[in-house]
Short mmCIF file of C-alpha atoms in Angstrom, two decimals:
data_model
loop_
_atom_site.label_atom_id
_atom_site.label_comp_id
_atom_site.label_asym_id
_atom_site.label_seq_id
_atom_site.Cartn_x
_atom_site.Cartn_y
_atom_site.Cartn_z
CA MET B 858 0.00 0.00 0.00
CA GLN B 859 1.17 3.43 -0.87
CA ILE B 860 0.94 6.18 1.81
CA SER B 861 0.42 9.71 0.63
CA TYR B 862 2.30 12.75 1.89
CA GLU B 863 -0.83 14.21 3.49
CA ASP B 864 -1.36 11.07 5.60
CA LEU B 865 2.19 11.30 6.92
CA LEU B 866 1.63 14.94 7.93
CA THR B 867 -1.55 14.12 9.82
CA GLN B 868 0.16 11.27 11.68
CA HIS B 869 3.03 13.58 12.70
CA THR B 870 0.68 16.30 14.00
CA GLU B 871 -1.28 13.75 16.05
CA LYS B 872 1.96 12.46 17.63
CA VAL B 873 3.02 16.00 18.53
CA LYS B 874 -0.37 16.75 20.11
CA THR B 875 -0.39 13.54 22.18
CA LYS B 876 3.26 13.93 23.31
CA PRO B 877 3.50 15.66 26.73
CA VAL B 878 5.44 18.97 26.85
CA GLU B 879 8.27 19.30 29.39
CA LYS B 880 7.62 22.58 31.19
CA THR B 881 11.10 23.97 31.87
CA LYS B 882 11.99 27.44 33.19
CA SER B 883 12.77 28.78 29.72
CA TYR B 884 9.45 27.44 28.41
CA GLU B 885 7.51 29.09 31.25
CA SER B 886 9.31 32.44 30.78
CA THR B 887 8.56 32.50 27.04
CA VAL B 888 4.90 31.63 27.67
CA SER B 889 4.57 34.39 30.29
CA LYS B 890 6.17 36.93 27.94
CA LEU B 891 3.81 35.93 25.14
CA GLU B 892 0.82 36.24 27.48
CA GLU B 893 1.95 39.68 28.70
CA GLY B 894 2.57 40.87 25.15
CA SER B 895 6.02 42.46 25.72
CA ILE B 896 7.62 40.66 22.75
CA LEU B 897 4.71 41.12 20.38
CA GLN B 898 4.17 44.75 21.42
CA PRO B 899 3.20 46.91 18.41
CA LEU B 900 5.89 49.28 17.15
CA ILE B 901 5.48 53.02 17.75
CA GLU B 902 4.70 54.71 14.47
CA THR B 903 4.74 58.47 15.02
CA GLU B 904 7.22 60.69 16.84
CA LEU B 905 4.49 62.08 19.10
CA GLU B 906 3.65 58.59 20.35
CA ARG B 907 7.34 57.97 21.02
CA GLN B 908 7.64 61.19 23.06
CA LEU B 909 4.51 60.32 25.04
CA ALA B 910 5.86 56.83 25.72
CA ASP B 911 9.15 58.34 26.98
CA ILE B 912 7.18 60.37 29.53
CA THR B 913 4.48 57.87 30.56
CA ASP B 914 6.40 54.58 30.49
CA PRO B 915 8.32 54.27 33.82
CA ASP B 916 10.76 51.68 32.42
CA ARG B 917 11.87 54.04 29.67
CA VAL B 918 12.30 56.90 32.13
CA LYS B 919 14.48 54.70 34.35
CA GLU B 920 16.58 53.55 31.39
CA LYS B 921 17.09 57.11 30.18
CA ARG B 922 18.14 58.23 33.67
CA ARG B 923 20.54 55.28 33.93
CA LYS B 924 22.16 56.22 30.60
CA LYS B 925 22.63 59.81 31.79
CA GLN B 926 24.26 58.62 34.99
CA VAL B 927 26.63 56.34 33.05
CA ASP B 928 27.59 59.20 30.71
CA ALA B 929 28.25 61.47 33.70
CA ARG B 930 30.50 58.84 35.30
CA VAL B 931 32.45 58.38 32.05
CA ALA B 932 32.89 62.15 31.70
CA GLN B 933 34.04 62.40 35.32
CA SER B 934 36.60 59.63 34.80
CA ASN B 935 37.95 61.40 31.68
CA ILE B 936 38.54 64.68 33.54
CA TRP B 937 42.13 63.58 34.40
CA SER B 938 43.22 64.37 30.82
CA LYS B 939 42.24 68.03 31.32
CA ARG B 940 43.79 68.27 34.78
CA ILE B 941 47.29 66.99 33.95
CA LYS B 942 50.09 69.14 32.51
CA SER B 943 53.20 67.11 31.71
CA LYS B 944 56.76 68.07 30.81
CA ALA B 945 56.58 66.07 27.59
CA TYR B 946 53.56 68.11 26.42
CA ARG B 947 55.40 71.33 27.28
CA LYS B 948 58.48 70.14 25.37
CA VAL B 949 56.48 69.44 22.19
CA LYS B 950 54.78 72.85 22.37
CA ARG B 951 58.12 74.60 22.97
CA GLU B 952 59.74 72.87 19.98
CA GLU B 953 56.81 73.86 17.75
CA LYS B 954 57.12 77.47 18.89
CA GLN B 955 60.88 77.51 18.18
CA ARG B 956 60.32 75.96 14.74
CA LYS B 957 57.75 78.62 13.85
CA LEU B 958 60.07 81.39 15.05
CA THR B 959 62.97 80.09 12.93
CA GLU B 960 60.73 79.86 9.86
CA ASN B 961 59.53 83.44 10.36
CA MET B 962 63.14 84.63 10.79
CA LYS B 963 64.19 82.92 7.55
CA ILE B 964 61.31 84.53 5.65
CA GLN B 965 62.21 87.98 7.03
CA ILE B 966 65.89 87.57 6.06
CA GLU B 967 64.94 86.52 2.52
CA LEU B 968 62.65 89.54 2.15
CA GLU B 969 65.37 91.90 3.41
CA ASP B 970 67.87 90.43 0.93
CA GLU B 971 65.41 90.92 -1.93
CA ASP B 972 64.86 94.54 -0.89
CA GLU B 973 68.60 95.29 -0.68
CA MET B 974 69.60 93.66 -3.99
CA PRO B 975 68.45 96.42 -6.42
CA PHE B 976 70.30 99.10 -4.41
CA GLU B 977 73.54 97.12 -4.45
CA ARG B 978 73.57 96.75 -8.24
CA PRO B 979 75.52 99.71 -9.72
CA ALA B 980 73.94 101.59 -12.60
CA LYS B 981 75.73 101.33 -15.98
CA SER B 982 76.73 104.84 -17.05
CA GLU B 983 79.84 106.47 -18.52
CA ASN B 984 79.41 109.93 -16.93
CA PRO B 985 82.49 111.67 -15.40
CA ASP B 986 80.67 111.99 -12.04
CA VAL B 987 80.47 108.21 -11.76
CA ILE B 988 84.20 107.84 -12.44
CA SER B 989 85.03 110.35 -9.69
CA LEU B 990 82.82 108.45 -7.22
CA ILE B 991 84.63 105.21 -8.05
CA ASN B 992 88.00 106.84 -7.40
CA GLN B 993 86.81 108.13 -4.01
CA HIS B 994 85.64 104.64 -3.10
CA ILE B 995 89.06 103.17 -3.97
CA LYS B 996 90.80 105.76 -1.76
CA LYS B 997 88.54 104.92 1.18
CA ASN B 998 89.35 101.23 0.78
CA GLN B 999 93.07 101.98 0.84
CA GLU B 1000 92.68 104.01 4.05
CA ASN B 1001 90.75 101.15 5.64
CA LEU B 1002 93.55 98.74 4.73
CA CYS B 1003 96.08 100.97 6.48
CA GLU B 1004 93.93 101.02 9.63
CA ILE B 1005 93.63 97.21 9.57
CA ASN B 1006 97.40 96.84 9.45
CA SER B 1007 97.71 99.04 12.55
CA LEU B 1008 95.29 96.80 14.57
CA PRO B 1009 96.66 94.59 17.46
CA THR B 1010 97.76 91.02 16.86
CA GLU B 1011 95.80 87.82 17.64
CA ASN B 1012 97.66 87.19 20.92
CA GLN B 1013 96.72 90.63 22.22
CA GLN B 1014 93.08 90.03 21.26
CA GLU B 1015 93.03 86.67 23.08
CA GLU B 1016 94.38 88.28 26.26
CA LYS B 1017 91.69 90.95 26.12
CA SER B 1018 88.95 88.38 25.55
CA THR B 1019 90.08 86.31 28.59
CA GLU B 1020 90.04 89.44 30.75
CA ASN B 1021 86.50 90.28 29.59
CA THR B 1022 85.21 86.76 30.34
CA THR B 1023 86.68 86.83 33.87
CA LEU B 1024 85.04 90.20 34.50
CA GLN B 1025 81.68 88.90 33.26
CA ARG B 1026 81.89 85.84 35.54
CA THR B 1027 82.59 88.01 38.58
CA THR B 1028 79.83 90.53 37.78
CA THR B 1029 77.01 88.05 36.92
CA PRO B 1030 74.97 86.92 39.98
CA LYS B 1031 74.88 83.27 41.03
CA ASP B 1032 71.09 83.00 41.02
CA SER B 1033 70.60 84.22 37.42
CA PRO B 1034 69.71 81.37 34.97
CA SER B 1035 72.10 80.47 32.18
CA ALA B 1036 71.36 81.00 28.48
CA ILE B 1037 70.48 77.34 27.92
CA GLU B 1038 67.96 77.31 30.77
CA SER B 1039 66.32 80.51 29.52
CA ILE B 1040 65.91 78.95 26.04
CA LEU B 1041 64.53 75.65 27.28
CA GLU B 1042 62.32 77.27 30.00
CA VAL B 1043 63.17 74.62 32.58
CA ASP B 1044 62.29 76.74 35.62
CA GLN B 1045 58.86 77.74 34.27
CA PHE B 1046 57.34 74.34 35.07
CA VAL B 1047 58.61 74.38 38.66
CA THR B 1048 57.41 77.94 39.32
CA GLU B 1049 53.94 77.16 37.98
CA LYS B 1050 53.71 74.04 40.16
CA ILE B 1051 54.65 76.06 43.26
CA LYS B 1052 52.00 78.69 42.43
CA ILE B 1053 49.26 76.07 42.03
CA GLU B 1054 50.30 74.37 45.29
CA GLN B 1055 50.11 77.70 47.13
CA SER B 1056 46.73 78.61 45.61
CA ASP B 1057 45.20 75.22 46.56
CA ALA B 1058 46.73 75.12 50.07
CA PRO B 1059 44.62 75.98 53.16
CA GLU B 1060 44.95 79.55 54.41
CA VAL B 1061 43.96 81.64 57.44
CA ARG B 1062 44.27 85.43 57.18
CA GLU B 1063 42.90 88.58 58.81
CA GLU B 1064 41.44 91.54 56.93
CA THR B 1065 40.92 95.00 58.36
CA LEU B 1066 37.92 96.84 56.98
CA LEU B 1067 38.44 100.42 55.79
CA GLY B 1068 37.26 103.03 58.28
CA TRP B 1069 36.28 106.69 58.03
CA ASN B 1070 39.96 107.72 57.97
CA SER B 1071 40.63 105.94 54.65
CA TRP B 1072 40.15 109.22 52.74
CA GLY B 1073 43.26 110.65 54.47
CA GLY B 1074 45.69 108.56 52.38
CA ALA B 1075 48.31 105.91 53.00
CA SER B 1076 49.91 107.81 55.91
CA LEU B 1077 46.96 107.10 58.23
CA GLU B 1078 47.03 103.49 59.42
CA THR B 1079 43.81 101.74 60.39
CA LYS B 1080 43.86 100.31 63.90
CA LYS B 1081 42.69 96.76 64.42
CA ASN B 1082 39.55 96.36 66.51
CA PRO B 1083 37.17 93.43 67.03
CA SER B 1084 34.59 95.41 65.04
CA ASN B 1085 36.72 96.12 61.95
CA THR B 1086 38.80 92.90 61.74
CA LYS B 1087 37.57 89.86 59.88
CA LYS B 1088 39.14 86.39 59.98
CA ILE B 1089 38.99 84.48 56.70
CA THR B 1090 39.69 80.74 56.65
CA ARG B 1091 40.10 78.87 53.38
CA THR B 1092 39.99 75.10 53.18
CA GLY B 1093 42.29 73.38 50.73
CA ILE B 1094 44.73 70.54 50.10
CA THR B 1095 48.09 70.40 51.84
CA ILE B 1096 51.20 69.80 49.74
CA ARG B 1097 51.82 66.31 51.16
CA LYS B 1098 48.25 65.17 50.43
CA ARG B 1099 48.36 66.23 46.77
CA LYS B 1100 48.27 63.55 44.05
CA ASP B 1101 51.30 65.06 42.28
CA PHE B 1102 53.45 65.33 45.44
CA ALA B 1103 55.69 62.35 44.58
CA THR B 1104 55.91 63.18 40.84
CA SER B 1105 58.28 65.82 39.45
CA HIS B 1106 56.87 66.01 35.90
CA LEU B 1107 53.11 66.49 36.52
CA ILE B 1108 50.76 69.23 37.74
CA ILE B 1109 47.28 68.02 38.73
CA ASN B 1110 44.73 70.81 39.23
CA GLU B 1111 42.51 69.17 41.82
CA SER B 1112 40.18 72.17 42.01
CA LEU B 1113 38.79 71.34 38.53
CA SER B 1114 37.20 68.10 39.73
CA SER B 1115 34.64 69.95 41.89
CA THR B 1116 33.84 72.61 39.28
CA THR B 1117 33.34 70.18 36.39
CA ARG B 1118 31.13 67.81 38.41
CA ASN B 1119 27.43 68.18 37.59
CA LYS B 1120 25.23 68.84 40.62
CA LYS B 1121 22.33 66.92 39.05
CA TYR B 1122 24.24 63.62 39.10
CA SER B 1123 26.06 64.17 42.39
CA ALA B 1124 22.77 64.45 44.35
CA GLN B 1125 20.41 61.52 45.04
CA ILE B 1126 17.35 63.31 43.63
CA ASN B 1127 15.78 63.96 40.24
CA PRO B 1128 17.25 66.64 37.95
CA LYS B 1129 14.10 68.79 38.20
CA GLU B 1130 14.22 68.67 41.99
CA ALA B 1131 17.88 69.74 41.92
CA ASP B 1132 16.98 72.78 39.78
CA ASP B 1133 14.02 73.73 42.00
CA THR B 1134 15.94 73.53 45.31
CA ILE B 1135 16.22 76.84 47.18
CA ILE B 1136 19.79 77.83 48.04
CA PRO B 1137 20.00 79.02 51.68
CA ALA B 1138 21.19 82.59 52.32
CA ILE B 1139 24.81 82.80 53.49
CA ASN B 1140 25.43 86.56 53.26
CA GLN B 1141 25.42 88.58 56.51
CA PRO B 1142 22.85 91.28 55.48
CA ALA B 1143 20.26 88.57 54.80
CA THR B 1144 20.62 87.18 58.35
CA LEU B 1145 20.33 90.70 59.81
CA LEU B 1146 17.12 91.29 57.85
CA ASP B 1147 15.71 88.00 59.11
CA ARG B 1148 16.40 89.06 62.69
CA LEU B 1149 14.74 92.45 62.19
CA ILE B 1150 11.68 90.82 60.62
CA SER B 1151 11.39 88.29 63.45
CA ARG B 1152 11.58 91.10 66.05
CA GLU B 1153 8.87 93.07 64.27
CA LYS B 1154 6.65 89.98 64.20
CA GLU B 1155 7.15 89.46 67.94
CA LYS B 1156 6.21 93.09 68.65
CA ARG B 1157 3.04 92.84 66.57
CA THR B 1158 1.99 89.62 68.26
CA LEU B 1159 2.39 91.26 71.69
CA LEU B 1160 0.29 94.27 70.63
#
């Protein structure tokens, strides 16, 4: 007997229906997703629907916030490239500057030579005035030759040069930098590092406020009183606690890390809440006004 293709298909379908299905975890998860409709969710067609879904759907809002936080962390970790100034970077910049200066000098010299060339070329003429000028020039050259012969010898010049060098060594101060150091700008890096360390270091100073006698000039000195003196304390980083304390070729500006950090991502609240927060008054006149207002309120309540 011959069995047709359709009969085979029917037999196979019946076997599949009668065979029990093993309900594993993956099978149950796929069934639950199909029942919920998250996989077969219809695609958003218009841009307006997409914008509404970004606002209304809490999962999308959470995902967007998470992406912003990740971007902020990446940006914060990449701040080190802006905060570091190395000697190698300075060296490359210095070499580029010197190369540009030499190129400009060469161009200027070439232009000067081109300008001087037409004046140096003598004009071709057979006038008697020209012949007399040539004779005068020859006489001057002869006089110059006589003066050159009367000049001192090489030994005398060497003795004079040695005397001049000894005088220069005695007159120049010890602390002045040499010519090589001034060209390479070696001390500039160290001075800048010291300035940044001093600016970031903690400081405590007293300031005397100007009184009524300030119009009298610099001769009148203001006397310190508890009413006109003000103590200012500045928090900072000590030199030993700096990140670039052990290194001699780096300057790390640690003050940039606080300024570049975004307040929205540093706080544990929403961005809108961070914008709407009221900054408390720190200035002294504001506190004085608050005291006056509170006193007036107390008086009115008593009346």
